[in-house]
Tab-separated table of C-alpha atoms and ligand atoms in Angstrom:
chain	number	residue	atom	x	y	z
A	1	MET	CA	2.618	122.576	173.835
A	2	SER	CA	3.171	119.101	173.354
A	3	ASP	CA	6.760	117.265	173.400
A	4	ALA	CA	6.593	116.703	169.697
A	5	LEU	CA	8.744	118.882	167.645
A	6	VAL	CA	6.142	120.662	165.621
A	7	ILE	CA	7.750	122.234	162.214
A	8	GLY	CA	5.386	123.906	159.976
A	9	VAL	CA	5.590	124.226	155.927
A	10	LEU	CA	4.072	127.305	154.678
A	11	ALA	CA	1.619	125.997	152.424
A	12	LEU	CA	0.415	128.847	149.967
A	13	GLN	CA	2.162	127.636	146.982
A	14	GLY	CA	5.155	125.468	145.930
A	15	ASP	CA	6.392	121.817	147.143
A	16	VAL	CA	4.783	121.615	150.429
A	17	ARG	CA	4.285	117.756	150.598
A	18	GLU	CA	7.815	116.839	149.733
A	19	HIS	CA	8.725	119.054	152.823
A	20	LEU	CA	6.317	117.546	154.966
A	21	VAL	CA	7.560	114.035	154.031
A	22	ALA	CA	11.578	115.044	154.516
A	23	LEU	CA	10.557	116.585	158.001
A	24	ALA	CA	8.382	113.652	159.174
A	25	ALA	CA	11.502	111.572	158.141
A	26	ALA	CA	13.949	113.738	160.318
A	27	GLY	CA	11.579	113.236	163.155
A	28	ALA	CA	9.207	116.250	163.547
A	29	ALA	CA	5.687	116.571	163.759
A	30	ALA	CA	4.955	118.453	160.276
A	31	ARG	CA	2.104	120.379	159.492
A	32	PRO	CA	0.908	122.915	156.503
A	33	VAL	CA	0.944	126.474	157.802
A	34	ARG	CA	-1.732	128.746	155.937
A	35	ARG	CA	-3.206	130.919	158.641
A	36	PRO	CA	-1.573	133.027	161.314
A	37	GLU	CA	-3.087	130.894	164.075
A	38	GLU	CA	-1.154	127.848	162.598
A	39	LEU	CA	1.954	129.941	162.312
A	40	ALA	CA	1.666	130.730	165.902
A	41	GLU	CA	1.780	126.861	167.039
A	42	VAL	CA	4.974	125.669	165.204
A	43	ASP	CA	8.416	125.645	166.678
A	44	GLY	CA	9.959	125.939	163.351
A	45	LEU	CA	8.796	126.973	159.809
A	46	VAL	CA	10.021	125.573	156.258
A	47	LEU	CA	9.540	128.059	153.540
A	48	PRO	CA	9.301	125.819	150.247
A	49	GLY	CA	10.293	126.129	146.624
A	50	GLY	CA	8.021	127.328	144.023
A	51	GLU	CA	7.670	130.826	143.061
A	52	SER	CA	8.664	133.461	145.407
A	53	THR	CA	6.360	136.329	143.767
A	54	THR	CA	3.584	134.076	143.988
A	55	ILE	CA	4.239	133.036	147.642
A	56	SER	CA	4.881	136.646	148.764
A	57	LYS	CA	1.570	138.018	147.200
A	58	LEU	CA	-0.591	135.169	148.818
A	59	ALA	CA	1.343	135.654	152.110
A	60	THR	CA	0.012	139.308	152.027
A	61	LEU	CA	-3.355	138.333	150.762
A	62	PHE	CA	-3.576	135.760	153.686
A	63	GLY	CA	-2.625	138.304	156.283
A	64	LEU	CA	0.679	136.352	156.844
A	65	MET	CA	3.213	138.557	155.887
A	66	GLU	CA	3.525	140.820	159.121
A	67	PRO	CA	3.222	137.696	161.431
A	68	LEU	CA	5.845	135.641	159.380
A	69	ARG	CA	8.245	138.859	159.795
A	70	ALA	CA	7.544	139.370	163.382
A	71	ARG	CA	8.216	135.676	164.222
A	72	VAL	CA	11.380	135.463	162.154
A	73	ALA	CA	12.524	138.628	163.708
A	74	ASP	CA	11.992	137.162	167.123
A	75	GLY	CA	14.112	134.029	166.263
A	76	LEU	CA	11.767	131.471	165.193
A	77	PRO	CA	13.879	128.647	163.383
A	78	VAL	CA	13.117	129.108	159.712
A	79	TYR	CA	14.546	127.226	156.560
A	80	GLY	CA	14.036	128.529	153.193
A	81	THR	CA	14.634	126.483	149.923
A	82	CYS	CA	15.072	128.050	146.550
A	83	ALA	CA	12.037	130.406	146.380
A	84	GLY	CA	11.975	130.181	150.051
A	85	MET	CA	15.669	131.300	150.135
A	86	ILE	CA	14.673	134.391	148.134
A	87	LEU	CA	11.783	135.189	150.905
A	88	LEU	CA	14.683	135.131	153.551
A	89	ALA	CA	16.912	137.414	151.880
A	90	ASP	CA	17.070	140.880	153.132
A	91	LYS	CA	17.614	142.209	149.737
A	92	ILE	CA	16.807	140.882	146.162
A	93	LEU	CA	18.794	142.050	143.316
A	94	ASP	CA	16.284	141.802	140.652
A	95	PRO	CA	13.058	141.858	142.293
A	96	ARG	CA	9.614	141.693	140.256
A	97	SER	CA	7.957	145.009	140.973
A	98	GLY	CA	6.312	144.818	144.393
A	99	GLN	CA	7.943	141.675	145.458
A	100	GLU	CA	8.251	141.343	149.086
A	101	THR	CA	10.344	139.344	151.445
A	102	ILE	CA	10.286	138.512	154.868
A	103	GLY	CA	13.881	138.970	155.379
A	104	GLY	CA	16.157	137.491	158.328
A	105	ILE	CA	19.221	136.699	156.349
A	106	ASP	CA	21.639	139.704	155.651
A	107	MET	CA	22.430	138.487	152.071
A	108	ILE	CA	21.489	139.666	148.552
A	109	VAL	CA	20.149	137.108	146.471
A	110	ARG	CA	19.948	137.040	142.534
A	111	ARG	CA	16.660	135.257	141.528
A	112	ASN	CA	17.064	132.718	138.634
A	113	ALA	CA	20.731	133.025	138.554
A	114	PHE	CA	21.454	129.339	137.529
A	115	GLY	CA	19.138	129.830	134.379
A	116	ARG	CA	15.829	128.552	133.301
A	117	GLN	CA	13.791	125.465	133.971
A	118	ASN	CA	15.474	123.599	131.239
A	119	GLU	CA	18.815	124.331	132.521
A	120	SER	CA	17.865	122.606	135.828
A	121	PHE	CA	20.786	120.325	137.343
A	122	GLU	CA	21.981	118.444	140.093
A	123	ALA	CA	25.335	118.740	141.853
A	124	ALA	CA	27.244	117.218	144.835
A	125	LEU	CA	27.663	119.669	147.591
A	126	ASP	CA	29.773	119.621	150.582
A	127	ILE	CA	27.555	121.425	153.177
A	128	GLU	CA	29.097	122.577	156.684
A	129	GLY	CA	27.372	120.787	159.285
A	130	VAL	CA	26.092	117.723	157.339
A	131	ASP	CA	28.415	114.813	157.624
A	132	GLY	CA	29.130	111.878	155.388
A	133	ASP	CA	28.943	111.723	151.513
A	134	PRO	CA	28.311	115.052	149.613
A	135	VAL	CA	24.524	116.076	149.424
A	136	GLU	CA	22.988	115.695	145.824
A	137	GLY	CA	21.562	119.401	145.286
A	138	VAL	CA	18.828	119.891	142.891
A	139	PHE	CA	18.632	123.159	141.378
A	140	ILE	CA	15.555	124.305	139.601
A	141	ARG	CA	15.351	127.969	138.176
A	142	ALA	CA	17.462	128.522	141.357
A	143	PRO	CA	18.966	131.479	142.933
A	144	TRP	CA	22.240	132.142	144.061
A	145	VAL	CA	23.644	134.469	146.880
A	146	GLU	CA	25.466	137.581	145.565
A	147	SER	CA	26.999	138.364	148.966
A	148	VAL	CA	26.435	137.960	152.825
A	149	GLY	CA	26.847	140.485	155.630
A	150	ALA	CA	29.137	139.780	158.511
A	151	ALA	CA	26.555	137.771	160.636
A	152	ALA	CA	25.579	135.443	157.930
A	153	ARG	CA	27.800	132.418	157.361
A	154	VAL	CA	28.244	130.538	154.283
A	155	LEU	CA	27.618	126.806	154.496
A	156	ALA	CA	27.904	125.683	150.809
A	157	GLU	CA	29.331	126.829	147.309
A	158	HIS	CA	28.910	125.630	143.751
A	159	GLU	CA	31.127	126.754	141.095
A	160	GLY	CA	32.024	129.804	143.144
A	161	HIS	CA	28.589	130.775	143.754
A	162	ILE	CA	27.238	130.756	147.394
A	163	VAL	CA	24.431	128.203	147.762
A	164	ALA	CA	23.779	127.574	151.404
A	165	VAL	CA	23.678	130.259	154.304
A	166	ARG	CA	22.999	130.348	157.842
A	167	GLN	CA	22.373	133.422	160.200
A	168	GLY	CA	21.288	132.625	163.679
A	169	ASN	CA	18.092	130.476	163.408
A	170	ALA	CA	17.772	131.217	159.881
A	171	LEU	CA	18.602	128.572	157.080
A	172	ALA	CA	18.406	128.965	153.207
A	173	THR	CA	19.568	126.646	150.398
A	174	SER	CA	19.447	127.560	146.705
A	175	PHE	CA	18.596	123.881	146.120
A	176	HIS	CA	15.985	121.338	146.993
A	177	PRO	CA	17.115	118.564	149.094
A	178	GLU	CA	13.339	117.630	150.001
A	179	LEU	CA	13.364	115.981	146.369
A	180	THR	CA	16.198	113.480	147.014
A	181	GLY	CA	15.207	111.173	149.467
A	182	ASP	CA	18.551	112.350	151.484
A	183	HIS	CA	16.735	113.838	154.721
A	184	ARG	CA	20.207	115.153	156.186
A	185	VAL	CA	19.415	118.737	155.564
A	186	HIS	CA	16.092	118.700	157.006
A	187	GLY	CA	17.981	116.607	160.083
A	188	LEU	CA	20.192	119.743	160.412
A	189	PHE	CA	17.144	122.209	160.329
A	190	ALA	CA	15.325	119.846	162.864
A	191	ASP	CA	18.424	120.058	165.259
A	192	MET	CA	18.371	123.869	164.857
A	193	VAL	CA	14.724	123.914	166.090
A	194	ARG	CA	15.117	121.545	168.879
A	195	ALA	CA	18.348	123.503	170.140
A	196	SER	CA	16.155	126.526	169.913
A	197	ARG	CA	13.374	125.023	172.064
A	198	THR	CA	15.795	123.907	174.585
A	199	ARG	CA	17.250	127.352	174.951
A	200	GLY	CA	13.712	128.690	174.998
A	201	SER	CA	12.784	126.303	177.986
A	202	LEU	CA	15.616	127.127	180.052
B	301	LIG	N1	12.483	126.272	142.143
B	301	LIG	C1	12.232	127.423	142.733
B	301	LIG	O1	11.845	127.654	143.979
B	301	LIG	C2	12.144	128.476	141.738
B	301	LIG	C3	12.381	129.927	142.426
B	301	LIG	C4	12.108	130.829	141.331
B	301	LIG	N2	12.747	131.168	140.657
B	301	LIG	C5	11.501	132.348	142.035
B	301	LIG	O2	12.133	133.337	141.697
B	301	LIG	O3	10.893	132.296	142.885
């Protein structure tokens, strides 16, 4: 494997390109992931925003669901935004019938909890692990986290609702930092990937 930090973006549906740009700005070699062979080559993976039911159906169709579960269970650093957060939840409160998740974070997520598309909003958030000014969070039909298990750490809340969580190598946010040009959250994730790779090579 090369020295560059390779971070993939699951590219089945959703705002893939914006994450590729944000990851490159955070110093990673960013590439789309559509096939199991591509998944095998990355040091970390972003699950983008989009429609979680569509992404999960396509992941099953493309033969990616089981490899994704296996790699995440094996400690692959992974970052899910919005629909990606839903995919990382061990449990969804209101799943569509047949909706599956990858899992990885012991949390219960409520889909569309912050309302519909036309109720989208931005909010300034203090996020543990991100220094400096608050991060401008963009919420689009966003989920929130109803509750987390003992192993999961809450990194940010908005109006009393949990909107950022980390458990081990898995990070999830209800909002979309890839849409603002502020790449500090992607930088936090790149640091997680770097740390995990260093540990792995010791
Ligand atoms: N912006 C988003 O990713 C929306 C997520 C969408 N509401 C879902 O359930 O997947």
